[in-house]
Amino acid sequence: FIHMDPPEHTRYRKLLTGEFTVRRTSRLIPRAEAVAAEQIEVMRGKGAPADLVHDFAKPLVLRMLGELVGLPYAERDRYVPAVTLLHDAEADPAEAAEAYGQAQAYFDEVIERRRKQPEDDLISSLVNEDLTLEELRNIVTLLLFAGYETTEGALCVGTFALLHHQDQLAKLRAEPAKLDAAIEELLRYITVNQYHTYRTALEDLKLDGELIKKGDTVTVSLPAANRDPAKFGCPAELDIERDTSGHVAFGFGIHQCLGQNLARIELRAGFTALLRAFPGLRLAVPADEVPLRLKGSVFSVEKLPLAW
């Protein structure tokens, strides 16, 4: 429904908004902290170098998102491949379609389980709403698509950025209370969502001297907006003490990210756990050897080897 207009968009968003308010998501803070601590122990157990992507960030975000939605982490192999391929602009269409079909069949199974035996999760709260099976399935797909690789990516590239800017990392270690501000600056500095919701021009118009014709599809580069020098002074610099109000890492308007409160909780838990557990945290390879994830709608790293 992210590409819908009101009133259809309003109907779907209203069903979900209550689950993602600050008050509602705040109950997940202790769980996020516990999951982050568990994944830290996974990293310790493997020893350095450990991969932040697969040993920490992906499990943290997927476990939290799965518990909220109602998808057991133990069953992740039945849907994660589809989510990954949906973000991959170079994915083989046949492979993506097959993975998507398998994920949809799995979601149908989970939805049927919740109809028979509800639990304290989002799917259970939606099964009795006036929604078709297809609508329920699509909502689950959207939440995973929007909330998994995005937050995982933000945690990984945010860590990469801090390790690359030791002065900012030192400030944060000296004053941990600045973490929330640092997270907002990291979201602005490296915006993982490469573009916002597509719009269609309803009439011809000129914007900054460019003609946009009726029917043209238009989108916004969120990273470019967050590096706008008219809004942020010295935008190419990382400054965890800057005023980041007005950044659009989560989009803007009625289509802004529904799960941004959850994302912030996961990021806060992740960064806190990493900085507390590893005072000597550092890259285990030269920065230019870190493989970047460039072929999809979410910018990130393929892996991030760390030592401590």
PDB file of C-alpha atoms in Angstrom:
ATOM      1  CA  PHE A   1       0.000   0.000   0.000  1.00  0.00           C
ATOM      2  CA  ILE A   2       3.014   2.336   0.052  1.00  0.00           C
ATOM      3  CA  HIS A   3       2.269   3.167  -3.588  1.00  0.00           C
ATOM      4  CA  MET A   4      -1.431   3.852  -2.968  1.00  0.00           C
ATOM      5  CA  ASP A   5      -3.222   7.163  -2.555  1.00  0.00           C
ATOM      6  CA  PRO A   6      -5.945   7.923  -0.008  1.00  0.00           C
ATOM      7  CA  PRO A   7      -8.480   6.612   0.779  1.00  0.00           C
ATOM      8  CA  GLU A   8      -7.019   3.128   0.117  1.00  0.00           C
ATOM      9  CA  HIS A   9      -3.662   4.066   1.616  1.00  0.00           C
ATOM     10  CA  THR A  10      -5.354   5.592   4.668  1.00  0.00           C
ATOM     11  CA  ARG A  11      -7.315   2.402   5.330  1.00  0.00           C
ATOM     12  CA  TYR A  12      -4.253   0.159   5.400  1.00  0.00           C
ATOM     13  CA  ARG A  13      -2.051   2.580   7.297  1.00  0.00           C
ATOM     14  CA  LYS A  14      -4.718   3.082   9.968  1.00  0.00           C
ATOM     15  CA  LEU A  15      -4.793  -0.668  10.598  1.00  0.00           C
ATOM     16  CA  LEU A  16      -1.057  -0.705  11.286  1.00  0.00           C
ATOM     17  CA  THR A  17      -0.301   2.655  12.869  1.00  0.00           C
ATOM     18  CA  GLY A  18      -1.283   1.586  16.377  1.00  0.00           C
ATOM     19  CA  GLU A  19       1.338  -1.178  16.367  1.00  0.00           C
ATOM     20  CA  PHE A  20       4.163   1.229  15.546  1.00  0.00           C
ATOM     21  CA  THR A  21       3.571   4.197  17.840  1.00  0.00           C
ATOM     22  CA  VAL A  22       6.346   5.311  20.193  1.00  0.00           C
ATOM     23  CA  ARG A  23       4.349   4.009  23.149  1.00  0.00           C
ATOM     24  CA  ARG A  24       3.632   0.631  21.576  1.00  0.00           C
ATOM     25  CA  THR A  25       7.142   0.011  20.281  1.00  0.00           C
ATOM     26  CA  SER A  26       8.769   1.155  23.540  1.00  0.00           C
ATOM     27  CA  ARG A  27       7.695  -2.125  25.112  1.00  0.00           C
ATOM     28  CA  LEU A  28      10.151  -3.801  22.740  1.00  0.00           C
ATOM     29  CA  ILE A  29      13.184  -1.962  24.138  1.00  0.00           C
ATOM     30  CA  PRO A  30      14.106  -4.601  26.765  1.00  0.00           C
ATOM     31  CA  ARG A  31      13.748  -7.353  24.185  1.00  0.00           C
ATOM     32  CA  ALA A  32      15.891  -5.491  21.653  1.00  0.00           C
ATOM     33  CA  GLU A  33      18.594  -5.013  24.276  1.00  0.00           C
ATOM     34  CA  ALA A  34      18.460  -8.693  25.194  1.00  0.00           C
ATOM     35  CA  VAL A  35      18.683  -9.841  21.575  1.00  0.00           C
ATOM     36  CA  ALA A  36      21.591  -7.472  20.938  1.00  0.00           C
ATOM     37  CA  ALA A  37      23.404  -8.880  23.983  1.00  0.00           C
ATOM     38  CA  GLU A  38      22.846 -12.424  22.727  1.00  0.00           C
ATOM     39  CA  GLN A  39      24.269 -11.568  19.314  1.00  0.00           C
ATOM     40  CA  ILE A  40      27.294  -9.959  20.967  1.00  0.00           C
ATOM     41  CA  GLU A  41      27.968 -13.321  22.591  1.00  0.00           C
ATOM     42  CA  VAL A  42      27.694 -14.959  19.175  1.00  0.00           C
ATOM     43  CA  MET A  43      30.419 -12.610  17.949  1.00  0.00           C
ATOM     44  CA  ARG A  44      32.579 -13.319  21.001  1.00  0.00           C
ATOM     45  CA  GLY A  45      32.081 -17.045  20.514  1.00  0.00           C
ATOM     46  CA  LYS A  46      33.240 -16.922  16.908  1.00  0.00           C
ATOM     47  CA  GLY A  47      36.158 -14.698  17.793  1.00  0.00           C
ATOM     48  CA  ALA A  48      37.729 -11.966  15.726  1.00  0.00           C
ATOM     49  CA  PRO A  49      37.318 -11.281  12.955  1.00  0.00           C
ATOM     50  CA  ALA A  50      33.535 -11.482  13.118  1.00  0.00           C
ATOM     51  CA  ASP A  51      31.181 -10.272  10.412  1.00  0.00           C
ATOM     52  CA  LEU A  52      28.868  -7.554  11.706  1.00  0.00           C
ATOM     53  CA  VAL A  53      26.376  -8.189   8.907  1.00  0.00           C
ATOM     54  CA  HIS A  54      25.697 -11.893   9.412  1.00  0.00           C
ATOM     55  CA  ASP A  55      26.752 -12.378  13.034  1.00  0.00           C
ATOM     56  CA  PHE A  56      25.020  -9.354  14.517  1.00  0.00           C
ATOM     57  CA  ALA A  57      22.953  -6.950  12.409  1.00  0.00           C
ATOM     58  CA  LYS A  58      20.860  -9.343  10.334  1.00  0.00           C
ATOM     59  CA  PRO A  59      19.940 -11.621  13.279  1.00  0.00           C
ATOM     60  CA  LEU A  60      19.151  -8.667  15.547  1.00  0.00           C
ATOM     61  CA  VAL A  61      16.812  -6.982  13.094  1.00  0.00           C
ATOM     62  CA  LEU A  62      15.196 -10.157  11.797  1.00  0.00           C
ATOM     63  CA  ARG A  63      14.566 -11.568  15.268  1.00  0.00           C
ATOM     64  CA  MET A  64      12.926  -8.333  16.400  1.00  0.00           C
ATOM     65  CA  LEU A  65      10.865  -7.903  13.252  1.00  0.00           C
ATOM     66  CA  GLY A  66       9.846 -11.553  13.239  1.00  0.00           C
ATOM     67  CA  GLU A  67       8.668 -11.445  16.843  1.00  0.00           C
ATOM     68  CA  LEU A  68       6.630  -8.316  16.178  1.00  0.00           C
ATOM     69  CA  VAL A  69       5.017  -9.624  12.999  1.00  0.00           C
ATOM     70  CA  GLY A  70       4.692 -13.248  14.085  1.00  0.00           C
ATOM     71  CA  LEU A  71       7.293 -15.093  12.013  1.00  0.00           C
ATOM     72  CA  PRO A  72       9.524 -17.489  13.993  1.00  0.00           C
ATOM     73  CA  TYR A  73      13.236 -16.860  13.498  1.00  0.00           C
ATOM     74  CA  ALA A  74      13.766 -20.612  13.168  1.00  0.00           C
ATOM     75  CA  GLU A  75      11.668 -20.521   9.979  1.00  0.00           C
ATOM     76  CA  ARG A  76      13.507 -17.590   8.388  1.00  0.00           C
ATOM     77  CA  ASP A  77      14.853 -19.640   5.487  1.00  0.00           C
ATOM     78  CA  ARG A  78      11.308 -19.863   4.152  1.00  0.00           C
ATOM     79  CA  TYR A  79      10.980 -16.129   3.533  1.00  0.00           C
ATOM     80  CA  VAL A  80      14.322 -14.303   3.797  1.00  0.00           C
ATOM     81  CA  PRO A  81      15.494 -15.310   0.278  1.00  0.00           C
ATOM     82  CA  ALA A  82      12.415 -13.658  -1.209  1.00  0.00           C
ATOM     83  CA  VAL A  83      12.953 -10.441   0.745  1.00  0.00           C
ATOM     84  CA  THR A  84      16.599 -10.310  -0.327  1.00  0.00           C
ATOM     85  CA  LEU A  85      15.743 -10.875  -3.984  1.00  0.00           C
ATOM     86  CA  LEU A  86      13.022  -8.215  -3.913  1.00  0.00           C
ATOM     87  CA  HIS A  87      15.720  -5.669  -3.046  1.00  0.00           C
ATOM     88  CA  ASP A  88      18.127  -6.951  -5.712  1.00  0.00           C
ATOM     89  CA  ALA A  89      17.811  -4.982  -8.950  1.00  0.00           C
ATOM     90  CA  GLU A  90      19.880  -7.611 -10.768  1.00  0.00           C
ATOM     91  CA  ALA A  91      18.048 -10.680  -9.484  1.00  0.00           C
ATOM     92  CA  ASP A  92      17.023 -13.330 -11.988  1.00  0.00           C
ATOM     93  CA  PRO A  93      13.256 -12.812 -12.512  1.00  0.00           C
ATOM     94  CA  ALA A  94      12.495 -16.539 -12.495  1.00  0.00           C
ATOM     95  CA  GLU A  95      14.483 -17.103  -9.300  1.00  0.00           C
ATOM     96  CA  ALA A  96      12.837 -14.128  -7.625  1.00  0.00           C
ATOM     97  CA  ALA A  97       9.365 -15.274  -8.659  1.00  0.00           C
ATOM     98  CA  GLU A  98       9.970 -18.770  -7.302  1.00  0.00           C
ATOM     99  CA  ALA A  99      11.292 -17.471  -3.973  1.00  0.00           C
ATOM    100  CA  TYR A 100       8.412 -15.013  -3.720  1.00  0.00           C
ATOM    101  CA  GLY A 101       5.875 -17.763  -4.348  1.00  0.00           C
ATOM    102  CA  GLN A 102       7.428 -19.951  -1.655  1.00  0.00           C
ATOM    103  CA  ALA A 103       7.374 -17.067   0.821  1.00  0.00           C
ATOM    104  CA  GLN A 104       3.742 -16.306   0.035  1.00  0.00           C
ATOM    105  CA  ALA A 105       2.789 -19.933   0.642  1.00  0.00           C
ATOM    106  CA  TYR A 106       4.613 -19.821   3.975  1.00  0.00           C
ATOM    107  CA  PHE A 107       2.825 -16.613   4.989  1.00  0.00           C
ATOM    108  CA  ASP A 108      -0.491 -18.306   4.205  1.00  0.00           C
ATOM    109  CA  GLU A 109       0.462 -21.130   6.574  1.00  0.00           C
ATOM    110  CA  VAL A 110       1.326 -18.710   9.374  1.00  0.00           C
ATOM    111  CA  ILE A 111      -1.870 -16.719   8.861  1.00  0.00           C
ATOM    112  CA  GLU A 112      -3.921 -19.906   9.091  1.00  0.00           C
ATOM    113  CA  ARG A 113      -2.072 -20.890  12.275  1.00  0.00           C
ATOM    114  CA  ARG A 114      -2.918 -17.537  13.850  1.00  0.00           C
ATOM    115  CA  ARG A 115      -6.576 -17.848  12.891  1.00  0.00           C
ATOM    116  CA  LYS A 116      -6.709 -21.093  14.860  1.00  0.00           C
ATOM    117  CA  GLN A 117      -4.381 -20.081  17.689  1.00  0.00           C
ATOM    118  CA  PRO A 118      -3.746 -16.322  18.049  1.00  0.00           C
ATOM    119  CA  GLU A 119      -0.566 -15.072  19.704  1.00  0.00           C
ATOM    120  CA  ASP A 120       0.707 -11.664  20.773  1.00  0.00           C
ATOM    121  CA  ASP A 121       1.852 -10.516  17.346  1.00  0.00           C
ATOM    122  CA  LEU A 122       0.774  -8.372  14.431  1.00  0.00           C
ATOM    123  CA  ILE A 123      -0.603 -11.171  12.273  1.00  0.00           C
ATOM    124  CA  SER A 124      -2.869 -12.298  15.107  1.00  0.00           C
ATOM    125  CA  SER A 125      -4.180  -8.758  15.541  1.00  0.00           C
ATOM    126  CA  LEU A 126      -5.000  -8.491  11.832  1.00  0.00           C
ATOM    127  CA  VAL A 127      -6.605 -11.855  11.076  1.00  0.00           C
ATOM    128  CA  ASN A 128      -9.967 -10.713  12.408  1.00  0.00           C
ATOM    129  CA  GLU A 129      -9.927  -7.410  10.542  1.00  0.00           C
ATOM    130  CA  ASP A 130     -11.815  -6.961   7.294  1.00  0.00           C
ATOM    131  CA  LEU A 131      -8.894  -8.121   5.184  1.00  0.00           C
ATOM    132  CA  THR A 132      -8.621 -10.790   2.518  1.00  0.00           C
ATOM    133  CA  LEU A 133      -5.905 -13.435   2.650  1.00  0.00           C
ATOM    134  CA  GLU A 134      -4.126 -11.642  -0.185  1.00  0.00           C
ATOM    135  CA  GLU A 135      -4.223  -8.346   1.714  1.00  0.00           C
ATOM    136  CA  LEU A 136      -2.834  -9.973   4.866  1.00  0.00           C
ATOM    137  CA  ARG A 137      -0.104 -11.665   2.885  1.00  0.00           C
ATOM    138  CA  ASN A 138       0.846  -8.424   1.161  1.00  0.00           C
ATOM    139  CA  ILE A 139       1.016  -6.542   4.468  1.00  0.00           C
ATOM    140  CA  VAL A 140       3.423  -9.129   5.878  1.00  0.00           C
ATOM    141  CA  THR A 141       5.533  -8.927   2.725  1.00  0.00           C
ATOM    142  CA  LEU A 142       5.642  -5.146   2.889  1.00  0.00           C
ATOM    143  CA  LEU A 143       6.705  -5.070   6.545  1.00  0.00           C
ATOM    144  CA  LEU A 144       9.579  -7.439   5.839  1.00  0.00           C
ATOM    145  CA  PHE A 145      10.597  -5.641   2.663  1.00  0.00           C
ATOM    146  CA  ALA A 146      10.562  -2.253   4.381  1.00  0.00           C
ATOM    147  CA  GLY A 147      11.966  -3.220   7.766  1.00  0.00           C
ATOM    148  CA  TYR A 148      14.639  -5.875   7.332  1.00  0.00           C
ATOM    149  CA  GLU A 149      17.525  -4.941   5.038  1.00  0.00           C
ATOM    150  CA  THR A 150      16.946  -1.231   5.626  1.00  0.00           C
ATOM    151  CA  THR A 151      17.585  -1.266   9.376  1.00  0.00           C
ATOM    152  CA  GLU A 152      20.278  -3.920   9.085  1.00  0.00           C
ATOM    153  CA  GLY A 153      21.970  -1.780   6.465  1.00  0.00           C
ATOM    154  CA  ALA A 154      21.733   1.369   8.578  1.00  0.00           C
ATOM    155  CA  LEU A 155      23.357  -0.409  11.524  1.00  0.00           C
ATOM    156  CA  CYS A 156      26.198  -1.736   9.381  1.00  0.00           C
ATOM    157  CA  VAL A 157      27.031   1.387   7.378  1.00  0.00           C
ATOM    158  CA  GLY A 158      26.589   3.463  10.535  1.00  0.00           C
ATOM    159  CA  THR A 159      29.198   1.346  12.299  1.00  0.00           C
ATOM    160  CA  PHE A 160      31.448   1.564   9.237  1.00  0.00           C
ATOM    161  CA  ALA A 161      31.111   5.361   9.249  1.00  0.00           C
ATOM    162  CA  LEU A 162      31.943   5.677  12.950  1.00  0.00           C
ATOM    163  CA  LEU A 163      35.023   3.495  12.567  1.00  0.00           C
ATOM    164  CA  HIS A 164      36.095   5.642   9.621  1.00  0.00           C
ATOM    165  CA  HIS A 165      35.589   8.856  11.634  1.00  0.00           C
ATOM    166  CA  GLN A 166      37.459   8.167  14.841  1.00  0.00           C
ATOM    167  CA  ASP A 167      36.928  11.708  16.146  1.00  0.00           C
ATOM    168  CA  GLN A 168      33.159  11.224  16.075  1.00  0.00           C
ATOM    169  CA  LEU A 169      33.444   7.768  17.610  1.00  0.00           C
ATOM    170  CA  ALA A 170      35.576   9.216  20.416  1.00  0.00           C
ATOM    171  CA  LYS A 171      32.933  11.877  21.098  1.00  0.00           C
ATOM    172  CA  LEU A 172      30.250   9.215  21.290  1.00  0.00           C
ATOM    173  CA  ARG A 173      32.275   6.992  23.602  1.00  0.00           C
ATOM    174  CA  ALA A 174      32.993   9.980  25.849  1.00  0.00           C
ATOM    175  CA  GLU A 175      29.321  10.987  25.951  1.00  0.00           C
ATOM    176  CA  PRO A 176      27.036   7.981  25.359  1.00  0.00           C
ATOM    177  CA  ALA A 177      24.016  10.231  25.932  1.00  0.00           C
ATOM    178  CA  LYS A 178      24.663  11.585  22.440  1.00  0.00           C
ATOM    179  CA  LEU A 179      23.750   8.249  20.866  1.00  0.00           C
ATOM    180  CA  ASP A 180      20.238   9.237  19.772  1.00  0.00           C
ATOM    181  CA  ALA A 181      21.593  12.350  18.056  1.00  0.00           C
ATOM    182  CA  ALA A 182      24.394  10.289  16.528  1.00  0.00           C
ATOM    183  CA  ILE A 183      21.895   7.814  15.094  1.00  0.00           C
ATOM    184  CA  GLU A 184      19.953  10.619  13.397  1.00  0.00           C
ATOM    185  CA  GLU A 185      23.166  12.023  11.935  1.00  0.00           C
ATOM    186  CA  LEU A 186      24.254   8.591  10.706  1.00  0.00           C
ATOM    187  CA  LEU A 187      20.853   8.130   9.064  1.00  0.00           C
ATOM    188  CA  ARG A 188      21.326  11.473   7.320  1.00  0.00           C
ATOM    189  CA  TYR A 189      24.989  11.005   6.472  1.00  0.00           C
ATOM    190  CA  ILE A 190      24.562   7.587   4.837  1.00  0.00           C
ATOM    191  CA  THR A 191      20.928   7.149   3.880  1.00  0.00           C
ATOM    192  CA  VAL A 192      20.439   3.509   2.976  1.00  0.00           C
ATOM    193  CA  ASN A 193      17.064   3.952   1.260  1.00  0.00           C
ATOM    194  CA  GLN A 194      18.043   5.157  -2.173  1.00  0.00           C
ATOM    195  CA  TYR A 195      14.694   6.608  -3.193  1.00  0.00           C
ATOM    196  CA  HIS A 196      11.235   7.360  -1.873  1.00  0.00           C
ATOM    197  CA  THR A 197       7.757   6.352  -3.020  1.00  0.00           C
ATOM    198  CA  TYR A 198       7.140   6.714  -6.738  1.00  0.00           C
ATOM    199  CA  ARG A 199       4.771   9.480  -7.757  1.00  0.00           C
ATOM    200  CA  THR A 200       2.923  10.027 -11.025  1.00  0.00           C
ATOM    201  CA  ALA A 201       2.470  13.565 -12.328  1.00  0.00           C
ATOM    202  CA  LEU A 202      -1.219  14.419 -12.695  1.00  0.00           C
ATOM    203  CA  GLU A 203      -0.484  17.356 -14.991  1.00  0.00           C
ATOM    204  CA  ASP A 204       2.394  19.004 -16.815  1.00  0.00           C
ATOM    205  CA  LEU A 205       4.572  21.106 -14.531  1.00  0.00           C
ATOM    206  CA  LYS A 206       7.987  22.698 -14.408  1.00  0.00           C
ATOM    207  CA  LEU A 207      10.202  22.039 -11.410  1.00  0.00           C
ATOM    208  CA  ASP A 208      13.513  23.862 -11.152  1.00  0.00           C
ATOM    209  CA  GLY A 209      13.453  24.456 -14.886  1.00  0.00           C
ATOM    210  CA  GLU A 210      12.752  20.822 -15.793  1.00  0.00           C
ATOM    211  CA  LEU A 211       9.520  19.835 -17.532  1.00  0.00           C
ATOM    212  CA  ILE A 212       7.673  16.942 -15.920  1.00  0.00           C
ATOM    213  CA  LYS A 213       4.906  15.748 -18.206  1.00  0.00           C
ATOM    214  CA  LYS A 214       1.543  14.405 -17.137  1.00  0.00           C
ATOM    215  CA  GLY A 215       1.892  10.662 -16.545  1.00  0.00           C
ATOM    216  CA  ASP A 216       5.634  10.787 -15.882  1.00  0.00           C
ATOM    217  CA  THR A 217       6.895   8.749 -12.937  1.00  0.00           C
ATOM    218  CA  VAL A 218       8.921  10.722 -10.425  1.00  0.00           C
ATOM    219  CA  THR A 219      10.824   9.705  -7.338  1.00  0.00           C
ATOM    220  CA  VAL A 220      13.074  11.478  -4.849  1.00  0.00           C
ATOM    221  CA  SER A 221      16.681  10.612  -4.048  1.00  0.00           C
ATOM    222  CA  LEU A 222      16.669  10.533  -0.265  1.00  0.00           C
ATOM    223  CA  PRO A 223      20.493  10.484   0.018  1.00  0.00           C
ATOM    224  CA  ALA A 224      20.699  13.586  -2.192  1.00  0.00           C
ATOM    225  CA  ALA A 225      18.063  15.375  -0.118  1.00  0.00           C
ATOM    226  CA  ASN A 226      19.976  14.559   3.058  1.00  0.00           C
ATOM    227  CA  ARG A 227      23.152  16.034   1.556  1.00  0.00           C
ATOM    228  CA  ASP A 228      21.434  19.266   0.452  1.00  0.00           C
ATOM    229  CA  PRO A 229      23.787  22.139   1.422  1.00  0.00           C
ATOM    230  CA  ALA A 230      20.823  24.501   1.568  1.00  0.00           C
ATOM    231  CA  LYS A 231      19.525  22.447   4.498  1.00  0.00           C
ATOM    232  CA  PHE A 232      22.663  21.026   6.133  1.00  0.00           C
ATOM    233  CA  GLY A 233      25.935  22.921   6.381  1.00  0.00           C
ATOM    234  CA  CYS A 234      28.969  20.941   5.198  1.00  0.00           C
ATOM    235  CA  PRO A 235      26.654  18.011   4.378  1.00  0.00           C
ATOM    236  CA  ALA A 236      29.481  15.654   3.381  1.00  0.00           C
ATOM    237  CA  GLU A 237      30.901  15.775   6.911  1.00  0.00           C
ATOM    238  CA  LEU A 238      29.807  13.455   9.708  1.00  0.00           C
ATOM    239  CA  ASP A 239      28.980  15.536  12.781  1.00  0.00           C
ATOM    240  CA  ILE A 240      27.061  13.795  15.555  1.00  0.00           C
ATOM    241  CA  GLU A 241      26.415  17.151  17.220  1.00  0.00           C
ATOM    242  CA  ARG A 242      24.685  18.788  14.261  1.00  0.00           C
ATOM    243  CA  ASP A 243      20.975  19.642  14.100  1.00  0.00           C
ATOM    244  CA  THR A 244      19.515  16.890  11.920  1.00  0.00           C
ATOM    245  CA  SER A 245      15.880  17.957  12.187  1.00  0.00           C
ATOM    246  CA  GLY A 246      14.237  17.712   8.808  1.00  0.00           C
ATOM    247  CA  HIS A 247      16.292  14.804   7.487  1.00  0.00           C
ATOM    248  CA  VAL A 248      14.295  12.473   5.268  1.00  0.00           C
ATOM    249  CA  ALA A 249      15.976   9.111   5.868  1.00  0.00           C
ATOM    250  CA  PHE A 250      12.519   7.706   6.669  1.00  0.00           C
ATOM    251  CA  GLY A 251      10.799   9.535   3.846  1.00  0.00           C
ATOM    252  CA  PHE A 252       8.270  12.294   4.323  1.00  0.00           C
ATOM    253  CA  GLY A 253       4.561  13.083   4.210  1.00  0.00           C
ATOM    254  CA  ILE A 254       1.821  10.496   4.504  1.00  0.00           C
ATOM    255  CA  HIS A 255       4.118   7.818   3.080  1.00  0.00           C
ATOM    256  CA  GLN A 256       6.937   8.220   5.588  1.00  0.00           C
ATOM    257  CA  CYS A 257       8.221   5.014   7.142  1.00  0.00           C
ATOM    258  CA  LEU A 258       5.654   3.406   9.419  1.00  0.00           C
ATOM    259  CA  GLY A 259       8.288   1.430  11.323  1.00  0.00           C
ATOM    260  CA  GLN A 260      10.762   4.215  12.072  1.00  0.00           C
ATOM    261  CA  ASN A 261      10.225   3.965  15.843  1.00  0.00           C
ATOM    262  CA  LEU A 262      11.087   0.265  15.764  1.00  0.00           C
ATOM    263  CA  ALA A 263      14.107   0.964  13.569  1.00  0.00           C
ATOM    264  CA  ARG A 264      15.427   3.513  16.051  1.00  0.00           C
ATOM    265  CA  ILE A 265      14.991   1.046  18.926  1.00  0.00           C
ATOM    266  CA  GLU A 266      16.935  -1.619  17.026  1.00  0.00           C
ATOM    267  CA  LEU A 267      19.680   0.824  16.069  1.00  0.00           C
ATOM    268  CA  ARG A 268      19.987   2.126  19.623  1.00  0.00           C
ATOM    269  CA  ALA A 269      20.204  -1.393  21.035  1.00  0.00           C
ATOM    270  CA  GLY A 270      22.714  -2.425  18.388  1.00  0.00           C
ATOM    271  CA  PHE A 271      25.090   0.511  18.713  1.00  0.00           C
ATOM    272  CA  THR A 272      24.892   0.470  22.511  1.00  0.00           C
ATOM    273  CA  ALA A 273      25.767  -3.220  22.687  1.00  0.00           C
ATOM    274  CA  LEU A 274      28.654  -2.921  20.229  1.00  0.00           C
ATOM    275  CA  LEU A 275      30.278   0.093  21.853  1.00  0.00           C
ATOM    276  CA  ARG A 276      29.859  -1.269  25.363  1.00  0.00           C
ATOM    277  CA  ALA A 277      31.155  -4.762  24.581  1.00  0.00           C
ATOM    278  CA  PHE A 278      34.123  -3.823  22.406  1.00  0.00           C
ATOM    279  CA  PRO A 279      36.144  -0.774  23.538  1.00  0.00           C
ATOM    280  CA  GLY A 280      38.739  -1.612  20.897  1.00  0.00           C
ATOM    281  CA  LEU A 281      36.279  -2.177  18.041  1.00  0.00           C
ATOM    282  CA  ARG A 282      37.951  -1.728  14.657  1.00  0.00           C
ATOM    283  CA  LEU A 283      37.869  -2.884  11.061  1.00  0.00           C
ATOM    284  CA  ALA A 284      39.607  -6.196  10.473  1.00  0.00           C
ATOM    285  CA  VAL A 285      40.385  -5.287   6.848  1.00  0.00           C
ATOM    286  CA  PRO A 286      41.342  -2.044   5.097  1.00  0.00           C
ATOM    287  CA  ALA A 287      38.297   0.156   4.490  1.00  0.00           C
ATOM    288  CA  ASP A 288      38.636  -0.086   0.712  1.00  0.00           C
ATOM    289  CA  GLU A 289      38.365  -3.880   0.935  1.00  0.00           C
ATOM    290  CA  VAL A 290      34.905  -3.810   2.527  1.00  0.00           C
ATOM    291  CA  PRO A 291      32.499  -5.037  -0.196  1.00  0.00           C
ATOM    292  CA  LEU A 292      29.614  -2.645  -0.799  1.00  0.00           C
ATOM    293  CA  ARG A 293      26.043  -3.640  -1.587  1.00  0.00           C
ATOM    294  CA  LEU A 294      25.198  -1.470  -4.587  1.00  0.00           C
ATOM    295  CA  LYS A 295      22.774  -3.360  -6.793  1.00  0.00           C
ATOM    296  CA  GLY A 296      19.465  -2.767  -5.073  1.00  0.00           C
ATOM    297  CA  SER A 297      17.200  -0.198  -3.498  1.00  0.00           C
ATOM    298  CA  VAL A 298      19.119  -0.377  -0.200  1.00  0.00           C
ATOM    299  CA  PHE A 299      22.753   0.719   0.035  1.00  0.00           C
ATOM    300  CA  SER A 300      24.843  -1.246   2.515  1.00  0.00           C
ATOM    301  CA  VAL A 301      27.835  -3.561   2.831  1.00  0.00           C
ATOM    302  CA  GLU A 302      27.898  -7.246   1.940  1.00  0.00           C
ATOM    303  CA  LYS A 303      30.004  -7.967   5.013  1.00  0.00           C
ATOM    304  CA  LEU A 304      31.881  -5.948   7.612  1.00  0.00           C
ATOM    305  CA  PRO A 305      34.764  -7.857   9.243  1.00  0.00           C
ATOM    306  CA  LEU A 306      35.478  -6.496  12.720  1.00  0.00           C
ATOM    307  CA  ALA A 307      38.123  -7.095  15.348  1.00  0.00           C
ATOM    308  CA  TRP A 308      38.404  -5.905  18.923  1.00  0.00           C
TER     309      TRP A 308
END
